[in-house]
PDB file of C-alpha atoms in Angstrom:
ATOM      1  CA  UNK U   1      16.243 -74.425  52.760  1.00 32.00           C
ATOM      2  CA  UNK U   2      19.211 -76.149  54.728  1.00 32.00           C
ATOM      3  CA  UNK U   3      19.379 -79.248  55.282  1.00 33.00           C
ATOM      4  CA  UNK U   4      20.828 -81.079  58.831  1.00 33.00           C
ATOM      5  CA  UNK U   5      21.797 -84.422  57.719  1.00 38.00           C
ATOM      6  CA  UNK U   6      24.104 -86.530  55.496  1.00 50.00           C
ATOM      7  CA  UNK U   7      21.815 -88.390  53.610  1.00 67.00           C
ATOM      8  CA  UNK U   8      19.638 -87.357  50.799  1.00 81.00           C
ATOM      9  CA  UNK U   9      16.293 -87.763  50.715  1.00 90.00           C
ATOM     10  CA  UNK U  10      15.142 -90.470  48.814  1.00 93.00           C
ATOM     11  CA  UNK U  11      12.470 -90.944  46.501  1.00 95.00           C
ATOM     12  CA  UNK U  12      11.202 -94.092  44.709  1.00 96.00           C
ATOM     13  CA  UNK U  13       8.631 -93.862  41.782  1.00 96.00           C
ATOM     14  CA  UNK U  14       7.993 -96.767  39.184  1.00 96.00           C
ATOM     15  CA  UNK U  15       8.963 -96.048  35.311  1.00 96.00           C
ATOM     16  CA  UNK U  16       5.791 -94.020  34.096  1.00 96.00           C
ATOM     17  CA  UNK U  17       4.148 -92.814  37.573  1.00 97.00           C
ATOM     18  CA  UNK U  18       4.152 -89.261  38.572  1.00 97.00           C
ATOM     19  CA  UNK U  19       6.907 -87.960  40.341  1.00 97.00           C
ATOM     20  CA  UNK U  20       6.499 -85.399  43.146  1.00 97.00           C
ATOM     21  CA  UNK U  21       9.622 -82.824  44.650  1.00 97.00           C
ATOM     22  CA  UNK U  22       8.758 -81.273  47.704  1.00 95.00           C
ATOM     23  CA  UNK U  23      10.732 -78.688  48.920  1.00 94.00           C
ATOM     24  CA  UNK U  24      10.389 -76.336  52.228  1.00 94.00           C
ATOM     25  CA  UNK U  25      11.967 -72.805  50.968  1.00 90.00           C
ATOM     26  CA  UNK U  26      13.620 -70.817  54.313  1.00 81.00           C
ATOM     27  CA  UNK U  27      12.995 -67.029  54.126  1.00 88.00           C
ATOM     28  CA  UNK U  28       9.582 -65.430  53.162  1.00 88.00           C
ATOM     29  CA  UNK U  29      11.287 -62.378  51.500  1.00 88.00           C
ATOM     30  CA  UNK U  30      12.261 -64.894  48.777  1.00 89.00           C
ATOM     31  CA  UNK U  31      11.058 -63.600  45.289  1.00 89.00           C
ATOM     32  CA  UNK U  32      13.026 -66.187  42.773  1.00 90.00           C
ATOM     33  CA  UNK U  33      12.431 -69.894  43.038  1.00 92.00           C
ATOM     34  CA  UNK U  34      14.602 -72.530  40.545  1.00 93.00           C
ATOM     35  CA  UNK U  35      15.135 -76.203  39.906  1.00 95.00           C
ATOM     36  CA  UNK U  36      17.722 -77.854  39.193  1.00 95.00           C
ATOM     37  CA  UNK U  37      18.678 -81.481  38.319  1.00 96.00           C
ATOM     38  CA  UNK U  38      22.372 -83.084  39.064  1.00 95.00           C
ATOM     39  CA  UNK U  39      23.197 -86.548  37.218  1.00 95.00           C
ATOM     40  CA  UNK U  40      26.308 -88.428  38.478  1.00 92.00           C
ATOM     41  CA  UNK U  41      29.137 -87.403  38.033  1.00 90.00           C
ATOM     42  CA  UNK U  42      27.464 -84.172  36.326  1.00 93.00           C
ATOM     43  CA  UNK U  43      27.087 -80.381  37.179  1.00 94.00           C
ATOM     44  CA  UNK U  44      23.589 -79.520  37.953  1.00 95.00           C
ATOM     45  CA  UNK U  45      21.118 -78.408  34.937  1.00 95.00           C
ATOM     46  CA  UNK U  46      18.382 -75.977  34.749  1.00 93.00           C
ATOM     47  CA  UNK U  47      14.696 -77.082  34.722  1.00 95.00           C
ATOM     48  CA  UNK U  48      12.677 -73.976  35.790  1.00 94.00           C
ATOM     49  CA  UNK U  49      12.078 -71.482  37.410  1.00 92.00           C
ATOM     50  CA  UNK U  50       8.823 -69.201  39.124  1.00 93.00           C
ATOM     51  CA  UNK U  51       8.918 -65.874  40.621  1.00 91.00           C
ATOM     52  CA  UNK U  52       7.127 -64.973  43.343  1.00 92.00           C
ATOM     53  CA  UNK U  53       4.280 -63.704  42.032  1.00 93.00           C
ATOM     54  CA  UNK U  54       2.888 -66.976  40.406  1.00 95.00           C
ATOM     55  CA  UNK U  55       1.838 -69.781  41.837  1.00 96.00           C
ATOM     56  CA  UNK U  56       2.236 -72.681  39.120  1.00 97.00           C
ATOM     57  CA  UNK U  57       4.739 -72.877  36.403  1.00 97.00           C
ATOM     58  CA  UNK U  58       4.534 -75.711  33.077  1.00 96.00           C
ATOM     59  CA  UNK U  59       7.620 -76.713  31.342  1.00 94.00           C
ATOM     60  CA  UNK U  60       7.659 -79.839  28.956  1.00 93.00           C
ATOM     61  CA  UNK U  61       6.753 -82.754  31.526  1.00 96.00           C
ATOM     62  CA  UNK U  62       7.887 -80.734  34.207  1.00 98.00           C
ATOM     63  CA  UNK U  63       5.207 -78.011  36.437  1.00 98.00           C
ATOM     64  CA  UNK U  64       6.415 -76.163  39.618  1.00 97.00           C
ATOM     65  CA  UNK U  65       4.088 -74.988  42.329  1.00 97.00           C
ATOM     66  CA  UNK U  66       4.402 -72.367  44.740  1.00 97.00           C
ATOM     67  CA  UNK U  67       2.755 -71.823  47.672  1.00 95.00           C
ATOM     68  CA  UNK U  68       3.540 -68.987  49.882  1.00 93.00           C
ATOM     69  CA  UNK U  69       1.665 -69.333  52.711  1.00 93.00           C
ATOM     70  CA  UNK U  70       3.481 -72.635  53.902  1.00 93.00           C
ATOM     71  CA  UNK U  71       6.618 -71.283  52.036  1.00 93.00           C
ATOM     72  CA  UNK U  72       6.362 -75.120  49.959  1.00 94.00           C
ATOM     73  CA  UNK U  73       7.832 -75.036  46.550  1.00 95.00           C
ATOM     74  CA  UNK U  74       7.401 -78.555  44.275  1.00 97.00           C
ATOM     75  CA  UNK U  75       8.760 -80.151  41.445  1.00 97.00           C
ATOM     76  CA  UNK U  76       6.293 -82.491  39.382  1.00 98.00           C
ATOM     77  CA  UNK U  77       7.346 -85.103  37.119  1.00 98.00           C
ATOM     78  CA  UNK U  78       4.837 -85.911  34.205  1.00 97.00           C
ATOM     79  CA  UNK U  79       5.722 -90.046  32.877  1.00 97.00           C
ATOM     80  CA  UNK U  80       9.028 -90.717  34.819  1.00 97.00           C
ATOM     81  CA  UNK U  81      11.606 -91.854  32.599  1.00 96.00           C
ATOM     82  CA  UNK U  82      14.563 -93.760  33.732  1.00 95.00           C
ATOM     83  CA  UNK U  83      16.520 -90.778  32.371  1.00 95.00           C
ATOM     84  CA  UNK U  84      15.024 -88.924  35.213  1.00 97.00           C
ATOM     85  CA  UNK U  85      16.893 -90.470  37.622  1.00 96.00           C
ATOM     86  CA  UNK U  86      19.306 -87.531  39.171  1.00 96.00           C
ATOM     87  CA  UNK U  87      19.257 -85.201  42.566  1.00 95.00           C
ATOM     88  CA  UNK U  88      17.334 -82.304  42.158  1.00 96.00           C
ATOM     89  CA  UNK U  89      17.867 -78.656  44.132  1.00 95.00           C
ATOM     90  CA  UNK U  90      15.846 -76.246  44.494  1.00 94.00           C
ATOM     91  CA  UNK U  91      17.544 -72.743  45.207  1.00 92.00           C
ATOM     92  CA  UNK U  92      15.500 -69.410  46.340  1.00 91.00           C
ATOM     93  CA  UNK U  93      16.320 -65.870  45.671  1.00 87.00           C
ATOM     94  CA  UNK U  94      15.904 -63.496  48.560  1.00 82.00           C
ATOM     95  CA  UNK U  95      14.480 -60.262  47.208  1.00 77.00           C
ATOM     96  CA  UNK U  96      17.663 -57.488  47.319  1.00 74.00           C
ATOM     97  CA  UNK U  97      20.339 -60.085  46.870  1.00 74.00           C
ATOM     98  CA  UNK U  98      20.722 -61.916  43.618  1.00 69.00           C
ATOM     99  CA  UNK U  99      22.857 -64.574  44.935  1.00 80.00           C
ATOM    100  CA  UNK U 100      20.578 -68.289  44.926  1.00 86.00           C
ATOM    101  CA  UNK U 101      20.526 -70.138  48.657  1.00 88.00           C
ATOM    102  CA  UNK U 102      20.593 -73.751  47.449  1.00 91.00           C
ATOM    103  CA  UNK U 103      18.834 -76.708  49.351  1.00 90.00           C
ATOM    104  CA  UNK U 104      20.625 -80.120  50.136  1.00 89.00           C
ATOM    105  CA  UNK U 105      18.584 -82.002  47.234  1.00 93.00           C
ATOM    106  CA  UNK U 106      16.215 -85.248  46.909  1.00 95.00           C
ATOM    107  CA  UNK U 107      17.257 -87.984  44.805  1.00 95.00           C
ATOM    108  CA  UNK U 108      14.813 -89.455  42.904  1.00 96.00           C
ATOM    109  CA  UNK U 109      15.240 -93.446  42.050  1.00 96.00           C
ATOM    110  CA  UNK U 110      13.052 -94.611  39.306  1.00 95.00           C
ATOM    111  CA  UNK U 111      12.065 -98.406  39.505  1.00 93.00           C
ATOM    112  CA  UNK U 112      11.562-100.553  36.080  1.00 88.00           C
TER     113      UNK U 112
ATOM    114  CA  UNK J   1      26.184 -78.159  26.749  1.00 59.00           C
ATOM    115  CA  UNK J   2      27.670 -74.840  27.468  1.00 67.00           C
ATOM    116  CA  UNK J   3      31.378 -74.612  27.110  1.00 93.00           C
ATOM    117  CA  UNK J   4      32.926 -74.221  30.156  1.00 96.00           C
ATOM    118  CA  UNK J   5      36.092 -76.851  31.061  1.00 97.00           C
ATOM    119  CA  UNK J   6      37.250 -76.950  34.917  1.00 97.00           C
ATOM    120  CA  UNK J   7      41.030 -78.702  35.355  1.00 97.00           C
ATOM    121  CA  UNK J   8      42.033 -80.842  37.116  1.00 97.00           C
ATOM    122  CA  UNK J   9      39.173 -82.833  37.184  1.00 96.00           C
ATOM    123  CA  UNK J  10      40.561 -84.869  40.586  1.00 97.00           C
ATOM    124  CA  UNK J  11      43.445 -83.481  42.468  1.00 97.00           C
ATOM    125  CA  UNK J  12      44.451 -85.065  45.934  1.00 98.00           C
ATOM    126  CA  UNK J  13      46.807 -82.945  48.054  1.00 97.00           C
ATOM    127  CA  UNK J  14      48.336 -82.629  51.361  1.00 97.00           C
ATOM    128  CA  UNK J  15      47.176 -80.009  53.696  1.00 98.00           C
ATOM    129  CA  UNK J  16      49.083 -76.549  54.048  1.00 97.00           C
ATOM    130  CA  UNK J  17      50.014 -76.786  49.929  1.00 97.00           C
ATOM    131  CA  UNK J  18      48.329 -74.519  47.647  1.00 97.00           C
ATOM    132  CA  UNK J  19      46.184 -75.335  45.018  1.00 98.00           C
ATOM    133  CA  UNK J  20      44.761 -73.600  41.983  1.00 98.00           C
ATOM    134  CA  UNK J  21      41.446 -74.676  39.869  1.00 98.00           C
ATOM    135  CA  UNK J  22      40.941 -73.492  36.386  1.00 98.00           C
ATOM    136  CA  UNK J  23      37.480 -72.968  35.196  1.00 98.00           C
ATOM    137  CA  UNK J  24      37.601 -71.600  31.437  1.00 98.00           C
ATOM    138  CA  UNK J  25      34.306 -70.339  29.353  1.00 97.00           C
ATOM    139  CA  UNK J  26      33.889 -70.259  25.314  1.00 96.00           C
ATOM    140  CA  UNK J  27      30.539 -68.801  26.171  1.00 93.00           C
ATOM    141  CA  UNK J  28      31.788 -65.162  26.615  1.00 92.00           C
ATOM    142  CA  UNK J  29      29.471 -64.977  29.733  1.00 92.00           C
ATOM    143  CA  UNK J  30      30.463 -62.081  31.763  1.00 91.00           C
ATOM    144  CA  UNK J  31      29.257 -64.142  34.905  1.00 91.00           C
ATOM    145  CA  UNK J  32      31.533 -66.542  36.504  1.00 94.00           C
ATOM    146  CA  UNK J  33      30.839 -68.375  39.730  1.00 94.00           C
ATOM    147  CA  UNK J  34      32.584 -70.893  42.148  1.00 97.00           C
ATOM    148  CA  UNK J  35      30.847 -73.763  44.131  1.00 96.00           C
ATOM    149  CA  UNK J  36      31.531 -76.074  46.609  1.00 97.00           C
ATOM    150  CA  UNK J  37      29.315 -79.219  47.044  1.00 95.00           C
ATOM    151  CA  UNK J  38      29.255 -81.018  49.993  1.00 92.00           C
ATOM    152  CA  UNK J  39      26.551 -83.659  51.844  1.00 83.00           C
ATOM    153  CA  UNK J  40      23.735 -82.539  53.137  1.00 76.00           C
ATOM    154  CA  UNK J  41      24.507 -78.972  52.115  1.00 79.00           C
ATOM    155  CA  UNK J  42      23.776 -78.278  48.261  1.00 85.00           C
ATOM    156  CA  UNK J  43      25.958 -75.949  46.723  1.00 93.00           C
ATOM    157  CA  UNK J  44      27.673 -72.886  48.296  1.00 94.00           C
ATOM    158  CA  UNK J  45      28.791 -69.616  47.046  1.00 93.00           C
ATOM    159  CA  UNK J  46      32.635 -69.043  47.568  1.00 96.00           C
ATOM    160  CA  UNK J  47      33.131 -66.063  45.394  1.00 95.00           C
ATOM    161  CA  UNK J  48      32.169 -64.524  42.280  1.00 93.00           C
ATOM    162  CA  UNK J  49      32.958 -62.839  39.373  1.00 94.00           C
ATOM    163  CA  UNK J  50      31.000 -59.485  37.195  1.00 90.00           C
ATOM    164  CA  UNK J  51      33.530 -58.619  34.870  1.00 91.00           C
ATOM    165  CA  UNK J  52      37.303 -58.961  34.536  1.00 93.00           C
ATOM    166  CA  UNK J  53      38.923 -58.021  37.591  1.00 92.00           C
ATOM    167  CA  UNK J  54      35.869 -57.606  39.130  1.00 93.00           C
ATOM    168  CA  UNK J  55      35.034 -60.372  42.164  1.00 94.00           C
ATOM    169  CA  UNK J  56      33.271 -60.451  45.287  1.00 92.00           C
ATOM    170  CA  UNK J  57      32.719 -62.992  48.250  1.00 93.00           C
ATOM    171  CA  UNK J  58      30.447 -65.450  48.646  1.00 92.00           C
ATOM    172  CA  UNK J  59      28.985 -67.267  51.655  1.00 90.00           C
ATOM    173  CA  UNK J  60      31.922 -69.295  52.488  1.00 95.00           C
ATOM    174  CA  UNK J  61      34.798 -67.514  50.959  1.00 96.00           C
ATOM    175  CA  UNK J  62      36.834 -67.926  53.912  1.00 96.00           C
ATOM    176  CA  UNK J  63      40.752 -69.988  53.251  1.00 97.00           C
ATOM    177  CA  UNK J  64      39.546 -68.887  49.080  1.00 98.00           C
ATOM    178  CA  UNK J  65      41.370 -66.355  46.952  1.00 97.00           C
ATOM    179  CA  UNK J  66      40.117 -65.826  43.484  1.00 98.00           C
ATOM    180  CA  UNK J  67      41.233 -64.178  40.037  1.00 97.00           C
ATOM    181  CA  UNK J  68      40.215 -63.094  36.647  1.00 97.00           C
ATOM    182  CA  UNK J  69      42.606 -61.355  34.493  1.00 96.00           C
ATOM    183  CA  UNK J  70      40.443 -62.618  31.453  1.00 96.00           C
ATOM    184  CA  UNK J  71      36.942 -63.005  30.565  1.00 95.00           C
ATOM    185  CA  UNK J  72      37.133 -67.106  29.948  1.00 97.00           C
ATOM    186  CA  UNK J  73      39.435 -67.783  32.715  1.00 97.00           C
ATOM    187  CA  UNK J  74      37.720 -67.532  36.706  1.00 98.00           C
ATOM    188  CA  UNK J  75      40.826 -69.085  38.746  1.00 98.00           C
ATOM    189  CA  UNK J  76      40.132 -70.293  42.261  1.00 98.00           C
ATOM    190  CA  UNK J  77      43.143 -70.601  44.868  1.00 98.00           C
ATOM    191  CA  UNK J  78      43.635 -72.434  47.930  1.00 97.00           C
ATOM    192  CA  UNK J  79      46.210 -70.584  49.835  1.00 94.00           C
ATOM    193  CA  UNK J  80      47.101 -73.673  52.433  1.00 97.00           C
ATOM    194  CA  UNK J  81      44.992 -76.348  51.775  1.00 97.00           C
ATOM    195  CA  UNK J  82      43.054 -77.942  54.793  1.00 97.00           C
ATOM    196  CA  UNK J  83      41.200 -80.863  55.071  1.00 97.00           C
ATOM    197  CA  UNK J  84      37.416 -79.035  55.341  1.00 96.00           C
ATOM    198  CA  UNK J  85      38.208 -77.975  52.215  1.00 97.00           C
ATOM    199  CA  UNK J  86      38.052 -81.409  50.879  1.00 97.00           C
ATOM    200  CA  UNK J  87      34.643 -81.250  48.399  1.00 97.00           C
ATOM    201  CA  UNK J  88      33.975 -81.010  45.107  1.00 97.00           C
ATOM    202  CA  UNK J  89      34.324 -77.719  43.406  1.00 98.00           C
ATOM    203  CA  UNK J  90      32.047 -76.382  40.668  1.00 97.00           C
ATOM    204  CA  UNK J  91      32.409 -73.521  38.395  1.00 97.00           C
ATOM    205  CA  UNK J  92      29.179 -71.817  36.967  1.00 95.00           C
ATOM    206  CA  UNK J  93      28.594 -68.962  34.536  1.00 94.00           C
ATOM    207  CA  UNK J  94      25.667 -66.993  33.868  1.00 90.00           C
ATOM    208  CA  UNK J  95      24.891 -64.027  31.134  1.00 85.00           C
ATOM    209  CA  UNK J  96      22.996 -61.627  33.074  1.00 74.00           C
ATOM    210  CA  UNK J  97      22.319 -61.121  36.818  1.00 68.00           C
ATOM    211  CA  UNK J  98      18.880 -58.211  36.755  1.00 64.00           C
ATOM    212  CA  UNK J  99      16.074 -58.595  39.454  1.00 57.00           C
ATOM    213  CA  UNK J 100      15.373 -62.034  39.511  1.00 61.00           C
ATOM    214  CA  UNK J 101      18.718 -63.105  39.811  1.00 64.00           C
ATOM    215  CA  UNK J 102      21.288 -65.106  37.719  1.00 63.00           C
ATOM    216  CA  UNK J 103      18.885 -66.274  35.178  1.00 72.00           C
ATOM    217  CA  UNK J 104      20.382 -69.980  34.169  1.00 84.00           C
ATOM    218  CA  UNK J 105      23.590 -71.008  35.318  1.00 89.00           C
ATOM    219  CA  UNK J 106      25.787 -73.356  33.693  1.00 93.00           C
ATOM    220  CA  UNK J 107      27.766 -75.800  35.558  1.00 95.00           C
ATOM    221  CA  UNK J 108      31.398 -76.947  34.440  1.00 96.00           C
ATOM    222  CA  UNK J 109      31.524 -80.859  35.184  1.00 95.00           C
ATOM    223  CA  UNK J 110      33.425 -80.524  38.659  1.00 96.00           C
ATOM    224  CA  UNK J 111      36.774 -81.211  40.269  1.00 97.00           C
ATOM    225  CA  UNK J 112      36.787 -83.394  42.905  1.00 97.00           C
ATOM    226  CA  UNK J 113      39.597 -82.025  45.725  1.00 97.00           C
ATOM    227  CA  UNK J 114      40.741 -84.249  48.425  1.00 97.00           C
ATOM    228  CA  UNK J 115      42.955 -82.702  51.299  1.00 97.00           C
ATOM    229  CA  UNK J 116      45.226 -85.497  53.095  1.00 96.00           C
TER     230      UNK J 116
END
């Protein structure tokens, strides 16, 4: 989705807790969902990815959920690390076009 | 980390010059994209590239020319430079584009542009 505002969301989660990514996805005709994480100063990196027709995704210490019905995508977190610390995007895919629509990102802050 | 080099890194310029970013590839992707990031907006699609010689426009390809007369090189050109255009500018490449889209991109490091 777009996002209206200057400022990133922010999220704060202590060095070991479970981090949680929300992120509202725009069209329903999306069929390609993908995370990505952007350390300072950094391009963004790949984490994964779901299609459409799943609804959960595991990586190593990463899962993504999918839920259709409220058009909500997430990105959990397993342990936070301090080398977690970044802005994550997610991006959809709108079935037809193969060109990714890229939200305005969450930064995650992980506390010692 | 996938080879791909973007130059200059930082460039600050006066509006109405023009300016030319170099994004170059080891990777022998056929795949080469151009970014913009800006607050509160993610990244943006200015144009693209499927092949040598082959390009196409992106979402905000307006006041953006691009070229790519090799496979390593994706050139991006600022005719007059304005002062919207000040961002910072990445350069992606993919291997394959099929029905779910790009697949992974990988990002160059960025170049930071400042119009005056």
């Amino acid at each position: 989705g777009e996002s209206v505002g200057l400022h990133l969301p922010t999220l704060s989660v202590q060095e070991g807790d479970n981090s949680i990514i929300n992120c509202a996805y725009s069209n329903s005709a999306s069929d390609y969902f993908i995370w990505y994480k952007q350390e300072s100063g950094k391009g963004p990196q790949f984490i994964i990815d779901i299609r459409s027709n799943m609804d959960k995704r595991q990586g190593q210490r990463v899962t993504v959920l999918l839920n259709k019905t409220v058009k909500h995508l997430s990105l959990q977190i397993a342990a936070t690390q301090p080398g977690d610390s970044a802005v994550y995007f997610c991006a959809e895919k709108i079935l037809g076009n193969y060109q990714l629509i890229w939200g305005a990102g969450t930064k995650l802050i992980i506390k010692p | 980390d996938a080879g791909i080099t973007q130059s200059p890194r930082h460039k600050v310029t006066e509006t109405g010059t023009p300016v030319t970013l170099r994004c170059h590839q080891t990777e022998n992707h056929r795949y080469m994209y151009w970014y913009r990031q800006d607050p509160g907006h993610g990244l943006r699609l200015i144009h693209y590239s499927y092949g040598v010689k082959d390009t196409d426009k992106g979402e905000v390809s307006d006041g953006y020319s691009v070229s790519r007369s090799k496979t390593e090189d994706f050139l991006l050109t600022l005719e007059s430079a304005t002062s919207s255009q000040t961002s910072v500018y990445f350069c992606a490449i993919s291997e394959t584009v099929n029905t779910w889209g790009t697949g992974e991109l990988f990002f160059g490091e960025g170049s930071r542009l400042t119009v005056l």
